[in-house]
Amino acid sequence: MKELFKIKNLNMQYPIIDGLMGNVKGYVYALNNINLNIYENEILGLVGESGSGKSTLGNCILKLINPVSGEVIFKNEDILKKSKKELKNFRKSAQLIFQNPYMSLNPRMKIYDILKEPFIVNVIKNKKEINEKIIKIVNLIGMKEEILNRYPHEFSGGQRQRIAIARAIILKPEFIVADEPVSALDVSIQAQIVNLLLELKNHLNLTMLFISHDLSIIKYISDRIAVMYLGEIVEIAEKEELFKNHKHPYTEALLNAVPVISENRKNKKIILEGDLPSPQNPPKGCKFHTRCPYVMEKCKTEYPSFFDINDNHKVRCFLSEK
Ligand code: SF4
């Protein structure tokens, strides 16, 4: 497997500004020392509760926000060191699909103009080429050319998300961050959009970071899964391995929260209780220790490193220390 991205020691903090004086009175610790490879043509699922840092990680990888430290290596170059001008090619290669198709499409623009925007931004002027590509992409997302003369409000949520996906892939990117792309949609529509993303991934040889809080969707679409808790990756493994042989108590708690019909689940040990601790003041030691039923004394003071379960499975928990 060849890496498309190597993410090294990535840290992100947001300052909390005092409203009156403009002083920094603290920080929100959004990402803590993230190390992660994303391989060519894979879908890496990123799962965790709301506030765990998933979207911040996706935005840092695309350099939509600047992390405070670390590296994001894309094809042997650190994109965090690149200027706006130098990022031009990267912007064509890496795109974002937003969560909410009601907000991400400009209501004043016709669909044709929405799909034409990426060409304008990238100074592509050949009208014939643009028209051909727009028609091709509309067909690829299962819609008809007649939509091009209409406005976003004339479409359902699922149709709008198809259009948003078309805009993201129209310049044939290599990499997509799909940030909760179905969570704003009706359950009946979610499967259609997830299947569309899978078809497009295969058709266009895409690599994808698929962000969701919903493990059942992550299980369906992903090749590998990374579990995030309070700004850290706590477990990463191939999909089947993670579901059959998960090691982190937080992963177990997330799996126990997935509704299962007519299955006699034997291993229902952890029910996740309480809220995520404040990222302004994260717990010392293992960040999950305030909610972990297996907590030991050392978990409260010592920080667990990543332990290898096998070549493709790592976990940040003292229970897996050898
Ligand atoms: Fe629980 Fe300790 Fe493992 Fe953290 S390191 S998940 S507190 S057992």
Short mmCIF file of C-alpha atoms and ligand atoms in Angstrom, two decimals:
data_model
loop_
_atom_site.label_atom_id
_atom_site.label_comp_id
_atom_site.label_asym_id
_atom_site.label_seq_id
_atom_site.Cartn_x
_atom_site.Cartn_y
_atom_site.Cartn_z
CA MET A 1 0.00 0.00 0.00
CA LYS A 2 1.36 3.40 -0.97
CA GLU A 3 0.72 6.40 1.25
CA LEU A 4 -1.04 9.39 -0.31
CA PHE A 5 -0.78 11.34 2.96
CA LYS A 6 1.60 11.05 5.89
CA ILE A 7 0.41 13.11 8.83
CA LYS A 8 3.04 13.62 11.50
CA ASN A 9 2.75 15.01 15.04
CA LEU A 10 -0.18 17.26 14.15
CA ASN A 11 -1.34 19.60 16.92
CA MET A 12 -4.11 22.15 16.84
CA GLN A 13 -5.22 24.55 19.55
CA TYR A 14 -7.77 27.33 19.29
CA PRO A 15 -7.08 30.35 21.53
CA ILE A 16 -9.91 31.55 23.81
CA ILE A 17 -9.89 35.32 23.62
CA ASP A 18 -11.02 37.53 26.48
CA GLY A 19 -13.79 39.66 24.92
CA LEU A 20 -12.90 42.96 26.64
CA MET A 21 -9.12 43.00 26.65
CA GLY A 22 -8.43 40.70 23.70
CA ASN A 23 -6.08 38.62 25.86
CA VAL A 24 -5.71 34.89 25.34
CA LYS A 25 -7.21 33.34 28.48
CA GLY A 26 -6.75 29.70 27.49
CA TYR A 27 -6.83 27.20 24.66
CA VAL A 28 -9.16 24.58 23.25
CA TYR A 29 -6.95 21.57 22.59
CA ALA A 30 -8.54 20.26 19.38
CA LEU A 31 -5.84 17.87 18.09
CA ASN A 32 -3.07 16.25 20.07
CA ASN A 33 -0.11 14.68 18.34
CA ILE A 34 -1.93 13.00 15.45
CA ASN A 35 0.15 10.52 13.44
CA LEU A 36 -1.66 8.90 10.57
CA ASN A 37 -1.11 7.51 7.08
CA ILE A 38 -3.81 7.60 4.42
CA TYR A 39 -3.19 5.08 1.64
CA GLU A 40 -3.98 5.47 -2.06
CA ASN A 41 -7.48 4.33 -3.07
CA GLU A 42 -8.66 3.57 0.43
CA ILE A 43 -11.60 4.96 2.35
CA LEU A 44 -10.43 5.75 5.85
CA GLY A 45 -13.36 6.16 8.22
CA LEU A 46 -12.91 8.62 11.08
CA VAL A 47 -15.37 8.09 13.90
CA GLY A 48 -15.93 9.63 17.33
CA GLU A 49 -18.39 11.71 19.31
CA SER A 50 -19.20 15.25 18.37
CA GLY A 51 -16.32 17.47 19.58
CA SER A 52 -13.66 14.77 19.27
CA GLY A 53 -11.71 16.72 16.62
CA LYS A 54 -12.72 14.83 13.46
CA SER A 55 -13.63 17.88 11.38
CA THR A 56 -10.61 19.82 12.65
CA LEU A 57 -8.38 16.99 11.45
CA GLY A 58 -10.08 16.96 8.02
CA ASN A 59 -9.70 20.74 7.73
CA CYS A 60 -6.01 20.63 8.74
CA ILE A 61 -5.28 17.91 6.16
CA LEU A 62 -6.80 20.15 3.47
CA LYS A 63 -5.01 23.19 4.95
CA LEU A 64 -8.30 24.99 5.32
CA ILE A 65 -7.04 25.82 8.80
CA ASN A 66 -3.42 25.95 9.92
CA PRO A 67 -2.41 23.61 12.74
CA VAL A 68 0.00 24.97 15.34
CA SER A 69 2.57 22.28 14.59
CA GLY A 70 3.14 19.08 12.64
CA GLU A 71 3.42 18.00 9.04
CA VAL A 72 0.92 16.96 6.36
CA ILE A 73 2.99 15.23 3.68
CA PHE A 74 1.18 14.83 0.36
CA LYS A 75 3.25 13.15 -2.35
CA ASN A 76 6.50 13.86 -0.49
CA GLU A 77 5.75 17.55 0.08
CA ASP A 78 4.60 19.21 3.29
CA ILE A 79 1.53 21.14 2.21
CA LEU A 80 1.53 23.11 5.48
CA LYS A 81 4.71 24.86 4.33
CA LYS A 82 3.26 25.90 0.98
CA SER A 83 2.08 29.40 0.14
CA LYS A 84 -1.40 30.11 -1.19
CA LYS A 85 0.01 30.26 -4.72
CA GLU A 86 1.96 27.02 -4.33
CA LEU A 87 -1.20 25.31 -3.04
CA LYS A 88 -3.06 25.79 -6.32
CA ASN A 89 -2.43 22.27 -7.65
CA PHE A 90 -3.12 20.72 -4.26
CA ARG A 91 -6.51 22.47 -4.14
CA LYS A 92 -7.44 20.75 -7.41
CA SER A 93 -6.26 17.38 -6.05
CA ALA A 94 -8.00 17.52 -2.67
CA GLN A 95 -11.61 18.55 -2.11
CA LEU A 96 -14.19 18.73 0.67
CA ILE A 97 -17.80 17.55 0.74
CA PHE A 98 -19.67 19.47 3.43
CA GLN A 99 -22.19 18.11 5.89
CA ASN A 100 -25.11 20.32 5.01
CA PRO A 101 -26.15 20.57 1.34
CA TYR A 102 -28.72 23.24 2.32
CA MET A 103 -25.88 25.58 3.35
CA SER A 104 -23.11 24.62 0.93
CA LEU A 105 -24.87 25.58 -2.33
CA ASN A 106 -25.39 29.27 -3.09
CA PRO A 107 -29.20 29.71 -3.38
CA ARG A 108 -28.78 32.57 -5.88
CA MET A 109 -26.79 30.55 -8.39
CA LYS A 110 -28.12 28.15 -10.99
CA ILE A 111 -26.71 24.62 -10.83
CA TYR A 112 -24.74 25.26 -14.04
CA ASP A 113 -22.95 28.21 -12.42
CA ILE A 114 -22.35 26.26 -9.20
CA LEU A 115 -20.65 23.50 -11.21
CA LYS A 116 -18.74 26.03 -13.30
CA GLU A 117 -17.25 27.74 -10.22
CA PRO A 118 -14.30 25.30 -9.74
CA PHE A 119 -13.20 26.02 -13.34
CA ILE A 120 -13.32 29.78 -12.74
CA VAL A 121 -11.36 29.46 -9.48
CA ASN A 122 -8.72 27.42 -11.30
CA VAL A 123 -8.65 29.76 -14.31
CA ILE A 124 -9.87 27.15 -16.80
CA LYS A 125 -11.55 29.08 -19.62
CA ASN A 126 -12.26 26.65 -22.46
CA LYS A 127 -16.06 26.88 -22.65
CA LYS A 128 -16.50 23.70 -24.71
CA GLU A 129 -14.38 21.69 -22.29
CA ILE A 130 -16.25 23.14 -19.28
CA ASN A 131 -19.68 22.35 -20.78
CA GLU A 132 -18.66 18.78 -21.66
CA LYS A 133 -17.30 18.15 -18.17
CA ILE A 134 -20.40 19.60 -16.50
CA ILE A 135 -22.72 17.38 -18.54
CA LYS A 136 -20.53 14.34 -17.88
CA ILE A 137 -20.49 14.91 -14.13
CA VAL A 138 -24.26 15.46 -13.98
CA ASN A 139 -24.74 12.08 -15.66
CA LEU A 140 -22.21 10.48 -13.33
CA ILE A 141 -24.19 11.53 -10.24
CA GLY A 142 -27.38 10.08 -11.76
CA MET A 143 -29.11 13.36 -12.69
CA LYS A 144 -30.26 14.90 -15.97
CA GLU A 145 -28.93 17.90 -17.88
CA GLU A 146 -32.16 19.82 -17.31
CA ILE A 147 -31.13 20.44 -13.66
CA LEU A 148 -28.47 22.87 -14.89
CA ASN A 149 -30.97 25.66 -15.42
CA ARG A 150 -32.55 25.33 -12.00
CA TYR A 151 -31.77 26.67 -8.49
CA PRO A 152 -30.77 24.68 -5.36
CA HIS A 153 -34.11 25.31 -3.57
CA GLU A 154 -35.88 23.30 -6.30
CA PHE A 155 -34.16 20.10 -5.11
CA SER A 156 -34.48 17.72 -2.16
CA GLY A 157 -31.66 17.31 0.38
CA GLY A 158 -30.39 14.14 -1.29
CA GLN A 159 -30.39 15.78 -4.74
CA ARG A 160 -28.56 18.82 -3.36
CA GLN A 161 -25.92 16.58 -1.81
CA ARG A 162 -25.48 14.86 -5.22
CA ILE A 163 -24.88 18.31 -6.75
CA ALA A 164 -22.44 19.22 -3.96
CA ILE A 165 -20.58 15.95 -4.61
CA ALA A 166 -20.51 16.73 -8.35
CA ARG A 167 -18.93 20.12 -7.61
CA ALA A 168 -16.30 18.46 -5.38
CA ILE A 169 -15.27 15.87 -8.01
CA ILE A 170 -15.64 17.86 -11.22
CA LEU A 171 -11.91 18.62 -11.44
CA LYS A 172 -11.09 14.94 -10.82
CA PRO A 173 -9.43 15.23 -7.41
CA GLU A 174 -7.37 12.37 -6.00
CA PHE A 175 -8.56 12.91 -2.44
CA ILE A 176 -11.84 13.82 -0.81
CA VAL A 177 -12.68 14.69 2.77
CA ALA A 178 -16.36 13.81 3.21
CA ASP A 179 -17.33 15.50 6.49
CA GLU A 180 -20.54 13.91 7.80
CA PRO A 181 -21.93 13.98 4.23
CA VAL A 182 -25.17 12.17 5.07
CA SER A 183 -25.96 13.24 8.62
CA ALA A 184 -28.22 16.13 7.50
CA LEU A 185 -30.24 13.80 5.23
CA ASP A 186 -33.25 11.56 5.80
CA VAL A 187 -32.27 8.01 6.71
CA SER A 188 -33.99 6.77 3.52
CA ILE A 189 -31.67 8.96 1.40
CA GLN A 190 -28.45 8.27 3.31
CA ALA A 191 -27.86 4.85 1.71
CA GLN A 192 -28.22 6.34 -1.81
CA ILE A 193 -25.55 8.98 -1.12
CA VAL A 194 -23.19 6.50 0.56
CA ASN A 195 -23.58 4.13 -2.42
CA LEU A 196 -22.96 7.02 -4.82
CA LEU A 197 -19.73 7.88 -2.97
CA LEU A 198 -18.63 4.23 -3.19
CA GLU A 199 -19.37 4.11 -6.93
CA LEU A 200 -17.49 7.37 -7.53
CA LYS A 201 -14.56 6.20 -5.42
CA ASN A 202 -14.21 3.10 -7.62
CA HIS A 203 -14.90 4.93 -10.89
CA LEU A 204 -12.44 7.78 -10.24
CA ASN A 205 -9.85 5.90 -8.11
CA LEU A 206 -10.47 8.31 -5.26
CA THR A 207 -8.93 8.21 -1.82
CA MET A 208 -11.32 9.37 0.86
CA LEU A 209 -11.40 10.43 4.49
CA PHE A 210 -14.98 9.73 5.53
CA ILE A 211 -15.94 11.48 8.77
CA SER A 212 -18.98 10.36 10.73
CA HIS A 213 -20.23 9.84 14.27
CA ASP A 214 -22.29 6.89 12.96
CA LEU A 215 -20.39 3.61 13.19
CA SER A 216 -22.89 1.68 11.07
CA ILE A 217 -22.28 4.03 8.10
CA ILE A 218 -18.52 3.99 8.74
CA LYS A 219 -18.62 0.17 8.77
CA TYR A 220 -20.44 0.07 5.45
CA ILE A 221 -18.17 2.42 3.52
CA SER A 222 -14.67 2.21 5.05
CA ASP A 223 -11.63 0.03 4.41
CA ARG A 224 -9.89 1.09 7.63
CA ILE A 225 -11.28 2.91 10.65
CA ALA A 226 -9.64 5.39 13.03
CA VAL A 227 -11.42 6.10 16.32
CA MET A 228 -10.98 9.59 17.78
CA TYR A 229 -11.48 10.71 21.36
CA LEU A 230 -10.84 14.24 22.61
CA GLY A 231 -8.41 15.21 19.86
CA GLU A 232 -6.53 11.91 19.72
CA ILE A 233 -6.66 8.75 17.65
CA VAL A 234 -7.14 6.00 20.23
CA GLU A 235 -7.48 2.99 17.91
CA ILE A 236 -6.91 2.31 14.23
CA ALA A 237 -7.38 -0.95 12.32
CA GLU A 238 -8.82 -2.50 9.20
CA LYS A 239 -12.61 -2.56 9.31
CA GLU A 240 -13.13 -6.28 9.97
CA GLU A 241 -10.37 -6.33 12.58
CA LEU A 242 -11.83 -3.32 14.41
CA PHE A 243 -15.29 -4.82 14.58
CA LYS A 244 -14.14 -8.33 15.58
CA ASN A 245 -11.09 -7.59 17.70
CA HIS A 246 -11.36 -4.02 19.03
CA LYS A 247 -9.18 -3.32 22.04
CA HIS A 248 -9.91 0.19 23.25
CA PRO A 249 -12.72 0.57 25.81
CA TYR A 250 -13.96 3.66 23.95
CA THR A 251 -14.28 1.70 20.68
CA GLU A 252 -16.18 -0.95 22.62
CA ALA A 253 -18.51 1.72 24.02
CA LEU A 254 -19.15 3.14 20.54
CA LEU A 255 -19.89 -0.34 19.18
CA ASN A 256 -22.27 -1.02 22.05
CA ALA A 257 -24.16 2.14 21.13
CA VAL A 258 -24.92 0.83 17.60
CA PRO A 259 -28.48 -0.54 17.53
CA VAL A 260 -28.56 -4.24 16.62
CA ILE A 261 -31.77 -6.02 15.65
CA SER A 262 -32.25 -9.70 16.54
CA GLU A 263 -28.69 -10.27 17.60
CA ASN A 264 -27.90 -11.58 21.02
CA ARG A 265 -24.95 -9.36 21.77
CA LYS A 266 -22.72 -11.17 24.23
CA ASN A 267 -20.20 -8.49 24.97
CA LYS A 268 -22.27 -5.54 26.10
CA LYS A 269 -19.93 -4.32 28.79
CA ILE A 270 -19.65 -0.57 28.40
CA ILE A 271 -22.37 1.99 28.03
CA LEU A 272 -20.89 5.40 27.42
CA GLU A 273 -22.08 7.77 30.14
CA GLY A 274 -21.50 11.46 30.72
CA ASP A 275 -20.26 14.06 28.29
CA LEU A 276 -16.91 14.37 26.61
CA PRO A 277 -14.59 16.24 29.06
CA SER A 278 -13.87 19.86 28.14
CA PRO A 279 -11.14 20.14 25.49
CA GLN A 280 -10.07 23.35 27.32
CA ASN A 281 -9.01 21.29 30.27
CA PRO A 282 -8.49 17.70 29.08
CA PRO A 283 -7.87 15.02 31.73
CA LYS A 284 -4.26 14.14 32.52
CA GLY A 285 -2.96 10.66 31.74
CA CYS A 286 -5.29 8.71 29.45
CA LYS A 287 -7.94 11.16 28.31
CA PHE A 288 -10.63 8.47 28.51
CA HIS A 289 -9.92 7.63 32.16
CA THR A 290 -12.83 9.73 33.50
CA ARG A 291 -15.31 7.49 31.65
CA CYS A 292 -13.46 4.18 31.45
CA PRO A 293 -14.78 1.24 33.52
CA TYR A 294 -11.34 -0.43 33.38
CA VAL A 295 -9.43 2.59 34.71
CA MET A 296 -6.26 1.80 36.71
CA GLU A 297 -4.25 4.15 38.92
CA LYS A 298 -1.56 4.72 36.31
CA CYS A 299 -4.20 5.68 33.70
CA LYS A 300 -4.83 8.86 35.73
CA THR A 301 -1.26 10.11 35.56
CA GLU A 302 0.56 8.34 32.72
CA TYR A 303 -0.10 8.88 29.04
CA PRO A 304 -0.50 5.61 27.12
CA SER A 305 1.50 5.27 23.92
CA PHE A 306 0.30 3.43 20.83
CA PHE A 307 0.65 -0.33 21.25
CA ASP A 308 0.77 -2.63 18.21
CA ILE A 309 -1.83 -5.41 18.18
CA ASN A 310 -0.60 -6.42 14.72
CA ASP A 311 0.93 -4.65 11.70
CA ASN A 312 -2.28 -2.80 10.87
CA HIS A 313 -3.90 -2.47 14.28
CA LYS A 314 -2.78 0.02 16.94
CA VAL A 315 -4.38 1.03 20.19
CA ARG A 316 -3.66 3.69 22.81
CA CYS A 317 -4.56 1.85 26.03
CA PHE A 318 -2.52 0.33 28.87
CA LEU A 319 -4.66 -2.81 28.73
CA SER A 320 -2.85 -3.70 25.48
CA GLU A 321 0.64 -3.03 26.86
CA LYS A 322 2.86 -6.09 26.42
FE1 SF4 B 1 -9.16 2.85 30.21
FE2 SF4 B 1 -6.68 3.00 31.20
FE3 SF4 B 1 -7.08 2.03 28.77
FE4 SF4 B 1 -7.38 4.60 29.25
S1 SF4 B 1 -5.47 3.44 29.38
S2 SF4 B 1 -8.74 3.34 28.06
S3 SF4 B 1 -8.29 4.56 31.29
S4 SF4 B 1 -7.79 1.14 30.71
#
